[in-house]
Amino acid sequence: MPSDTVIPIEIDLITALEDRGLRKTATRSTIVARIETANDAFTAEQLCRDLPGVGRATVYRTIRHLVDAGALCKLPILDGAPMYSIARVEHHHHTICSKCGTIGEFRDSTVERVMRSLGKEIDGDIVGHRMEIFITCNRCLGISKSGASIA
Amino acid sequence: MPSDTVIPIEIDLITALEDRGLRKTATRSTIVARIETANDAFTAEQLCRDLPGVGRATVYRTIRHLVDAGALCKLPILDGAPMYSIARVEHHHHTICSKCGTIGEFRDSTVERVMRSLGKEIDGDIVGHRMEIFITCNRCLGISKSGASIA
DNA sequence: TACGTTTCTGATACTTGATATCAATACGCG
DNA sequence: CGCGTATTGATATCAAGTATCAGAAACGTA
Ligand SMILES: [Mn+2]
Ligand SMILES: [Mn+2]
Ligand SMILES: [Zn+2]
Ligand SMILES: [Zn+2]
């Protein structure tokens, strides 16, 4: 059962923008390329730093467009700027490594089932939910086990 | 089975500060009184507005102390300043009304059970979790039903 | 391809939330 | 009291993010 052929759900961010009637511009392609190649959660300011030629306003605007399009998740960080990651699945939740901040995604049907059953206990109508699991990621576990430091 | 006698878990915020070795000052008593009497979720800026005589720095510092003491929950709001509420139970989750922003608290053992079972599926060690349920609260439902507007 | 309309861009100024500084003040212990 | 330390709050500063708006780029149309 060779499963080397992983088929990623390829999401073309620039297409997501065009689908919303937005023009395909050089600047947007630059921003989107950075997001897609790094393929990791990021903050708006990180993007600004990585793309010195691009104005901050445009970075923030483009991110907002992508979030509105549902192509990016916006994840609140308790003590800092929100992080963004490409939305690979319709509805999902996030893991956040408390050590290094790395963000992962997961789906779990039991979580959704519990949500539905909570409807009876909760006052009002449930319109959505959010959930984050804080972890120590495998890499950080490895680091702490070996006692080695990266920085 | 008359259950009119609800015994609230009375939490004395000023005591929570003293227990941490902090002094009981007039300013801290003022801040804490505002939090305890309003008895509702709030932002730091709201507190500053409600307490014109108190310096912003002190408001922010006191809130931080209370969060560190575990006496206040700090709840990230995706598009805005974090909100704080008195922590009445050890571990719990929040409901947020999408219309009016009112925050509620709840505990549910099935949520915690699901969390534990997720440990097998998640890479790394789970060290915590957070969950918010977005609702339309009963008051907002009533308002929208009657079609009346408050403002 | 040239044109005209509309969208987009980015420098700049501004807003908001929050922290750093530090001289003056208040606690609280003896 | 009286002293040493913690606290306070005006102020400056920082950080994230938005509003403005003149010039540039996109793109439907001819
Ligand atoms: Mn979910
Ligand atoms: Mn929980
Ligand atoms: Zn990690
Ligand atoms: Zn409501």
Tab-separated table of C-alpha atoms (C1' of nucleotides) and ligand atoms in Angstrom:
chain	number	residue	atom	x	y	z
A	1	MET	CA	0.000	0.000	0.000
A	2	PRO	CA	2.455	2.692	-1.089
A	3	SER	CA	0.984	5.977	-0.007
A	4	ASP	CA	3.788	8.150	-1.289
A	5	THR	CA	1.300	9.846	-3.562
A	6	VAL	CA	-0.181	12.307	-1.134
A	7	ILE	CA	-2.764	14.368	-2.915
A	8	PRO	CA	-2.905	17.714	-1.188
A	9	ILE	CA	-6.096	19.700	-1.514
A	10	GLU	CA	-4.564	22.285	-3.759
A	11	ILE	CA	-6.064	25.663	-3.094
A	12	ASP	CA	-5.191	28.421	-5.474
A	13	LEU	CA	-5.388	31.557	-3.425
A	14	ILE	CA	-5.254	33.871	-6.419
A	15	THR	CA	-8.227	32.058	-7.904
A	16	ALA	CA	-10.083	32.463	-4.631
A	17	LEU	CA	-9.608	36.198	-5.061
A	18	GLU	CA	-10.611	36.219	-8.718
A	19	ASP	CA	-13.730	34.268	-7.851
A	20	ARG	CA	-14.709	37.189	-5.701
A	21	GLY	CA	-14.387	39.585	-8.629
A	22	LEU	CA	-11.014	40.919	-7.553
A	23	ARG	CA	-8.354	41.640	-10.128
A	24	LYS	CA	-5.294	39.473	-10.549
A	25	THR	CA	-2.469	41.884	-9.877
A	26	ALA	CA	1.277	41.518	-9.568
A	27	THR	CA	1.210	42.523	-5.913
A	28	ARG	CA	-1.466	40.000	-5.033
A	29	SER	CA	0.434	37.275	-6.829
A	30	THR	CA	3.528	38.138	-4.834
A	31	ILE	CA	1.702	37.973	-1.527
A	32	VAL	CA	-0.098	34.768	-2.394
A	33	ALA	CA	3.097	33.128	-3.591
A	34	ARG	CA	4.758	33.861	-0.269
A	35	ILE	CA	1.846	32.330	1.613
A	36	GLU	CA	1.641	29.254	-0.580
A	37	THR	CA	5.330	28.421	-0.736
A	38	ALA	CA	6.039	28.941	2.969
A	39	ASN	CA	2.924	26.885	3.652
A	40	ASP	CA	2.898	27.680	7.326
A	41	ALA	CA	0.913	29.858	9.675
A	42	PHE	CA	1.972	33.498	9.676
A	43	THR	CA	1.128	36.917	11.020
A	44	ALA	CA	0.442	39.989	8.914
A	45	GLU	CA	3.612	41.625	10.169
A	46	GLN	CA	5.687	38.601	9.173
A	47	LEU	CA	4.349	38.974	5.668
A	48	CYS	CA	5.216	42.656	5.638
A	49	ARG	CA	8.773	41.862	6.700
A	50	ASP	CA	9.134	39.117	4.097
A	51	LEU	CA	7.824	41.316	1.300
A	52	PRO	CA	9.610	44.635	1.667
A	53	GLY	CA	8.438	45.894	-1.704
A	54	VAL	CA	4.777	45.550	-0.801
A	55	GLY	CA	2.920	48.186	1.180
A	56	ARG	CA	1.529	47.239	4.571
A	57	ALA	CA	-1.939	48.405	3.631
A	58	THR	CA	-1.985	46.021	0.697
A	59	VAL	CA	-0.762	43.138	2.818
A	60	TYR	CA	-3.517	43.697	5.358
A	61	ARG	CA	-6.133	44.224	2.653
A	62	THR	CA	-5.172	41.067	0.799
A	63	ILE	CA	-5.243	38.995	3.955
A	64	ARG	CA	-8.702	40.321	4.727
A	65	HIS	CA	-9.893	39.413	1.226
A	66	LEU	CA	-8.550	35.896	1.620
A	67	VAL	CA	-10.212	35.467	4.996
A	68	ASP	CA	-13.492	36.781	3.590
A	69	ALA	CA	-13.135	34.312	0.743
A	70	GLY	CA	-12.709	31.518	3.258
A	71	ALA	CA	-9.278	30.699	1.876
A	72	LEU	CA	-7.447	31.631	5.069
A	73	CYS	CA	-8.222	30.860	8.697
A	74	LYS	CA	-7.746	33.675	11.143
A	75	LEU	CA	-6.704	32.366	14.507
A	76	PRO	CA	-6.739	34.579	17.605
A	77	ILE	CA	-3.588	34.405	19.684
A	78	LEU	CA	-4.100	35.363	23.296
A	79	ASP	CA	-1.026	37.532	23.604
A	80	GLY	CA	-0.200	38.711	20.149
A	81	ALA	CA	-1.330	39.313	16.628
A	82	PRO	CA	-3.676	36.798	15.027
A	83	MET	CA	-2.141	34.103	12.871
A	84	TYR	CA	-3.337	32.987	9.479
A	85	SER	CA	-3.107	29.671	7.724
A	86	ILE	CA	-4.429	28.275	4.487
A	87	ALA	CA	-7.848	26.715	5.052
A	88	ARG	CA	-7.453	23.219	3.701
A	89	VAL	CA	-10.692	21.803	4.975
A	90	GLU	CA	-14.087	23.350	5.350
A	91	HIS	CA	-14.490	23.302	9.099
A	92	HIS	CA	-11.690	22.303	11.407
A	93	HIS	CA	-9.803	23.161	14.562
A	94	HIS	CA	-6.248	24.018	15.410
A	95	THR	CA	-3.411	22.754	17.511
A	96	ILE	CA	-0.960	25.316	18.794
A	97	CYS	CA	2.411	24.344	20.183
A	98	SER	CA	2.884	26.307	23.394
A	99	LYS	CA	6.651	26.208	22.958
A	100	CYS	CA	7.237	27.153	19.325
A	101	GLY	CA	3.849	28.420	18.198
A	102	THR	CA	3.540	25.999	15.315
A	103	ILE	CA	-0.061	25.614	14.228
A	104	GLY	CA	-1.658	22.433	12.963
A	105	GLU	CA	-5.136	21.574	11.781
A	106	PHE	CA	-7.406	18.682	12.585
A	107	ARG	CA	-10.947	17.525	12.172
A	108	ASP	CA	-12.755	15.242	14.525
A	109	SER	CA	-16.315	14.094	14.250
A	110	THR	CA	-16.711	13.510	17.990
A	111	VAL	CA	-16.005	17.178	18.612
A	112	GLU	CA	-18.762	18.129	16.209
A	113	ARG	CA	-21.117	15.590	17.766
A	114	VAL	CA	-20.532	17.039	21.223
A	115	MET	CA	-21.242	20.481	19.827
A	116	ARG	CA	-24.602	19.395	18.538
A	117	SER	CA	-25.540	17.741	21.826
A	118	LEU	CA	-24.533	20.876	23.752
A	119	GLY	CA	-27.344	22.719	21.997
A	120	LYS	CA	-29.765	21.507	24.662
A	121	GLU	CA	-27.704	22.764	27.583
A	122	ILE	CA	-26.787	26.137	26.194
A	123	ASP	CA	-29.084	29.136	26.394
A	124	GLY	CA	-29.753	30.645	22.991
A	125	ASP	CA	-29.088	29.363	19.487
A	126	ILE	CA	-25.666	27.984	18.683
A	127	VAL	CA	-24.354	29.591	15.508
A	128	GLY	CA	-20.780	28.304	15.567
A	129	HIS	CA	-17.853	27.302	17.663
A	130	ARG	CA	-14.124	27.425	17.854
A	131	MET	CA	-11.655	25.222	19.585
A	132	GLU	CA	-7.916	25.134	19.984
A	133	ILE	CA	-5.786	22.448	21.509
A	134	PHE	CA	-2.535	23.530	23.081
A	135	ILE	CA	0.217	21.008	22.677
A	136	THR	CA	3.913	20.463	22.944
A	137	CYS	CA	4.677	19.428	19.400
A	138	ASN	CA	6.766	16.395	18.558
A	139	ARG	CA	9.651	18.526	17.431
A	140	CYS	CA	9.686	20.458	20.709
A	141	LEU	CA	9.379	17.204	22.631
A	142	GLY	CA	12.414	15.931	20.748
A	143	ILE	CA	14.315	19.066	21.508
A	144	SER	CA	13.474	19.025	25.195
A	145	LYS	CA	14.237	15.309	25.433
A	146	SER	CA	17.698	15.715	23.969
A	147	GLY	CA	18.187	18.819	26.039
A	148	ALA	CA	19.527	20.544	22.951
A	149	SER	CA	18.710	24.097	22.100
A	150	ILE	CA	18.220	25.498	18.624
A	151	ALA	CA	18.797	29.179	19.245
B	1	MET	CA	-36.835	20.536	45.684
B	2	PRO	CA	-36.608	24.291	46.060
B	3	SER	CA	-33.343	25.334	44.552
B	4	ASP	CA	-33.780	29.039	45.078
B	5	THR	CA	-30.752	29.021	47.320
B	6	VAL	CA	-28.075	29.363	44.722
B	7	ILE	CA	-24.723	29.512	46.426
B	8	PRO	CA	-22.445	31.531	44.200
B	9	ILE	CA	-18.770	30.803	44.442
B	10	GLU	CA	-17.849	34.102	46.008
B	11	ILE	CA	-14.453	35.161	44.869
B	12	ASP	CA	-12.870	38.101	46.554
B	13	LEU	CA	-10.618	39.624	43.948
B	14	ILE	CA	-8.739	41.811	46.375
B	15	THR	CA	-7.932	38.735	48.436
B	16	ALA	CA	-6.678	37.009	45.327
B	17	LEU	CA	-4.222	39.870	44.949
B	18	GLU	CA	-3.193	39.861	48.609
B	19	ASP	CA	-2.603	36.132	48.424
B	20	ARG	CA	0.009	36.900	45.808
B	21	GLY	CA	1.803	39.258	48.174
B	22	LEU	CA	0.432	42.411	46.581
B	23	ARG	CA	-0.639	45.340	48.717
B	24	LYS	CA	-4.239	46.277	49.269
B	25	THR	CA	-4.407	49.792	47.925
B	26	ALA	CA	-7.237	52.247	47.378
B	27	THR	CA	-6.795	52.121	43.614
B	28	ARG	CA	-6.905	48.343	43.495
B	29	SER	CA	-10.021	48.316	45.653
B	30	THR	CA	-11.684	50.748	43.259
B	31	ILE	CA	-10.863	48.627	40.224
B	32	VAL	CA	-11.918	45.398	41.870
B	33	ALA	CA	-15.185	46.916	43.131
B	34	ARG	CA	-16.062	47.957	39.591
B	35	ILE	CA	-15.396	44.452	38.292
B	36	GLU	CA	-17.305	42.726	41.062
B	37	THR	CA	-20.388	44.920	41.073
B	38	ALA	CA	-20.835	45.053	37.305
B	39	ASN	CA	-20.294	41.311	37.317
B	40	ASP	CA	-20.043	41.070	33.574
B	41	ALA	CA	-17.339	40.572	30.997
B	42	PHE	CA	-15.372	43.712	30.183
B	43	THR	CA	-12.418	45.066	28.268
B	44	ALA	CA	-9.513	46.972	29.760
B	45	GLU	CA	-10.592	50.120	27.947
B	46	GLN	CA	-14.099	49.881	29.357
B	47	LEU	CA	-12.597	49.826	32.823
B	48	CYS	CA	-10.489	52.865	32.030
B	49	ARG	CA	-13.574	54.742	30.865
B	50	ASP	CA	-15.575	53.728	33.933
B	51	LEU	CA	-12.807	54.753	36.309
B	52	PRO	CA	-11.608	58.142	35.122
B	53	GLY	CA	-9.575	58.775	38.248
B	54	VAL	CA	-7.441	55.682	37.736
B	55	GLY	CA	-4.427	55.632	35.446
B	56	ARG	CA	-4.529	53.340	32.426
B	57	ALA	CA	-1.255	51.734	33.396
B	58	THR	CA	-2.686	50.716	36.744
B	59	VAL	CA	-5.829	49.329	35.146
B	60	TYR	CA	-3.806	47.180	32.785
B	61	ARG	CA	-1.401	46.127	35.524
B	62	THR	CA	-4.175	45.131	37.889
B	63	ILE	CA	-5.953	43.123	35.243
B	64	ARG	CA	-2.728	41.296	34.506
B	65	HIS	CA	-2.257	40.523	38.194
B	66	LEU	CA	-5.781	39.137	38.420
B	67	VAL	CA	-5.290	36.976	35.357
B	68	ASP	CA	-1.991	35.701	36.734
B	69	ALA	CA	-3.763	34.915	39.986
B	70	GLY	CA	-6.336	32.915	38.056
B	71	ALA	CA	-9.119	35.173	39.294
B	72	LEU	CA	-9.968	36.495	35.835
B	73	CYS	CA	-10.347	34.696	32.498
B	74	LYS	CA	-8.823	36.413	29.515
B	75	LEU	CA	-10.791	35.666	26.392
B	76	PRO	CA	-9.400	36.491	22.953
B	77	ILE	CA	-11.860	38.264	20.698
B	78	LEU	CA	-11.097	37.799	17.036
B	79	ASP	CA	-11.638	41.414	16.026
B	80	GLY	CA	-11.037	43.457	19.086
B	81	ALA	CA	-9.507	43.721	22.509
B	82	PRO	CA	-9.611	40.679	24.774
B	83	MET	CA	-12.437	40.471	27.271
B	84	TYR	CA	-12.131	39.526	30.901
B	85	SER	CA	-14.564	37.872	33.273
B	86	ILE	CA	-14.400	36.640	36.830
B	87	ALA	CA	-13.320	33.004	36.864
B	88	ARG	CA	-16.045	31.316	38.833
B	89	VAL	CA	-15.048	27.745	38.124
B	90	GLU	CA	-11.696	26.160	37.742
B	91	HIS	CA	-11.811	25.094	34.121
B	92	HIS	CA	-14.636	26.092	31.833
B	93	HIS	CA	-15.546	27.424	28.417
B	94	HIS	CA	-17.349	30.433	27.097
B	95	THR	CA	-20.371	31.295	25.056
B	96	ILE	CA	-20.219	34.513	23.076
B	97	CYS	CA	-23.313	36.106	21.620
B	98	SER	CA	-22.468	37.087	18.055
B	99	LYS	CA	-25.013	39.915	18.165
B	100	CYS	CA	-24.363	41.660	21.468
B	101	GLY	CA	-21.061	40.193	22.640
B	102	THR	CA	-22.408	38.964	25.957
B	103	ILE	CA	-20.199	36.276	27.397
B	104	GLY	CA	-21.367	33.282	29.400
B	105	GLU	CA	-19.567	30.405	31.038
B	106	PHE	CA	-20.267	26.704	31.031
B	107	ARG	CA	-18.728	23.420	31.975
B	108	ASP	CA	-19.436	20.148	30.281
B	109	SER	CA	-17.881	16.828	31.086
B	110	THR	CA	-18.393	15.429	27.590
B	111	VAL	CA	-16.198	18.178	26.205
B	112	GLU	CA	-13.461	17.220	28.605
B	113	ARG	CA	-13.910	13.543	27.784
B	114	VAL	CA	-13.533	14.232	24.080
B	115	MET	CA	-10.398	16.196	24.810
B	116	ARG	CA	-8.838	13.258	26.580
B	117	SER	CA	-9.736	10.874	23.791
B	118	LEU	CA	-8.255	13.233	21.210
B	119	GLY	CA	-4.868	12.685	22.775
B	120	LYS	CA	-4.387	9.577	20.651
B	121	GLU	CA	-5.071	11.333	17.371
B	122	ILE	CA	-3.064	14.471	17.969
B	123	ASP	CA	0.675	14.657	17.399
B	124	GLY	CA	2.524	15.786	20.483
B	125	ASP	CA	1.444	16.146	24.103
B	126	ILE	CA	-1.790	17.955	24.853
B	127	VAL	CA	-1.200	20.576	27.525
B	128	GLY	CA	-4.540	22.382	27.397
B	129	HIS	CA	-7.411	23.494	25.276
B	130	ARG	CA	-9.816	26.327	24.736
B	131	MET	CA	-13.260	26.385	23.277
B	132	GLU	CA	-15.839	29.022	22.564
B	133	ILE	CA	-19.390	28.557	21.417
B	134	PHE	CA	-20.887	31.358	19.383
B	135	ILE	CA	-24.555	31.852	20.029
B	136	THR	CA	-27.434	34.197	19.564
B	137	CYS	CA	-28.403	34.771	23.163
B	138	ASN	CA	-31.959	34.552	24.395
B	139	ARG	CA	-32.210	38.285	24.818
B	140	CYS	CA	-31.078	38.900	21.250
B	141	LEU	CA	-33.461	36.197	20.035
B	142	GLY	CA	-36.278	37.971	21.846
B	143	ILE	CA	-35.285	41.268	20.340
B	144	SER	CA	-35.092	39.906	16.828
B	145	LYS	CA	-38.381	38.031	17.269
B	146	SER	CA	-40.263	41.120	18.337
B	147	GLY	CA	-38.469	43.082	15.664
B	148	ALA	CA	-37.847	45.800	18.225
B	149	SER	CA	-34.580	47.655	18.448
B	150	ILE	CA	-32.941	48.825	21.647
B	151	ALA	CA	-30.672	51.526	20.320
C	1	DT	C1'	-3.608	48.149	-29.708
C	2	DA	C1'	-5.379	52.129	-27.785
C	3	DC	C1'	-8.693	53.997	-24.570
C	4	DG	C1'	-11.463	54.993	-20.670
C	5	DT	C1'	-13.264	53.395	-16.549
C	6	DT	C1'	-12.545	51.161	-12.490
C	7	DT	C1'	-9.749	48.942	-9.315
C	8	DC	C1'	-5.630	48.744	-6.968
C	9	DT	C1'	-1.413	50.360	-4.686
C	10	DG	C1'	1.487	52.256	-1.180
C	11	DA	C1'	3.301	56.432	1.299
C	12	DT	C1'	1.579	58.735	4.950
C	13	DA	C1'	-1.120	59.976	8.729
C	14	DC	C1'	-3.916	58.331	12.164
C	15	DT	C1'	-6.313	55.226	15.641
C	16	DT	C1'	-6.375	51.964	19.189
C	17	DG	C1'	-4.573	48.842	22.572
C	18	DA	C1'	-0.941	48.159	25.483
C	19	DT	C1'	3.723	48.680	27.712
C	20	DA	C1'	8.086	51.337	29.569
C	21	DT	C1'	9.733	55.128	32.471
C	22	DC	C1'	10.125	57.353	36.564
C	23	DA	C1'	9.253	61.009	40.078
C	24	DA	C1'	5.838	61.410	43.513
C	25	DT	C1'	2.867	58.892	46.671
C	26	DA	C1'	0.910	55.332	49.551
C	27	DC	C1'	1.414	50.848	52.251
C	28	DG	C1'	2.390	48.433	56.028
C	29	DC	C1'	5.663	46.754	59.323
C	30	DG	C1'	8.157	47.625	63.342
D	1	DC	C1'	5.220	57.694	63.824
D	2	DG	C1'	8.987	56.655	60.418
D	3	DC	C1'	11.214	53.991	57.042
D	4	DG	C1'	11.874	50.992	53.047
D	5	DT	C1'	9.450	49.150	49.476
D	6	DA	C1'	5.550	48.774	46.465
D	7	DT	C1'	2.394	51.368	43.893
D	8	DT	C1'	0.678	55.004	41.101
D	9	DG	C1'	-0.245	57.720	37.004
D	10	DA	C1'	1.389	61.295	33.638
D	11	DT	C1'	3.889	60.794	29.820
D	12	DA	C1'	6.326	58.767	26.174
D	13	DT	C1'	6.601	55.029	23.409
D	14	DC	C1'	5.400	50.923	20.958
D	15	DA	C1'	2.639	47.772	18.064
D	16	DA	C1'	-1.092	46.370	15.190
D	17	DG	C1'	-4.116	47.857	12.108
D	18	DT	C1'	-7.077	51.345	9.359
D	19	DA	C1'	-8.251	55.743	6.571
D	20	DT	C1'	-6.793	58.706	2.859
D	21	DC	C1'	-5.831	59.713	-1.630
D	22	DA	C1'	-2.937	60.702	-5.699
D	23	DG	C1'	-0.752	57.967	-9.042
D	24	DA	C1'	-0.383	53.274	-11.327
D	25	DA	C1'	-2.187	49.142	-13.085
D	26	DA	C1'	-5.930	46.108	-14.780
D	27	DC	C1'	-9.181	44.971	-18.179
D	28	DG	C1'	-13.510	45.365	-21.012
D	29	DT	C1'	-14.377	47.510	-25.190
D	30	DA	C1'	-13.713	49.369	-29.665
E	1	MN	MN	-15.450	22.149	14.953
E	2	MN	MN	-12.542	22.414	28.626
E	3	ZN	ZN	6.606	23.155	19.036
E	4	ZN	ZN	-26.914	38.676	22.598
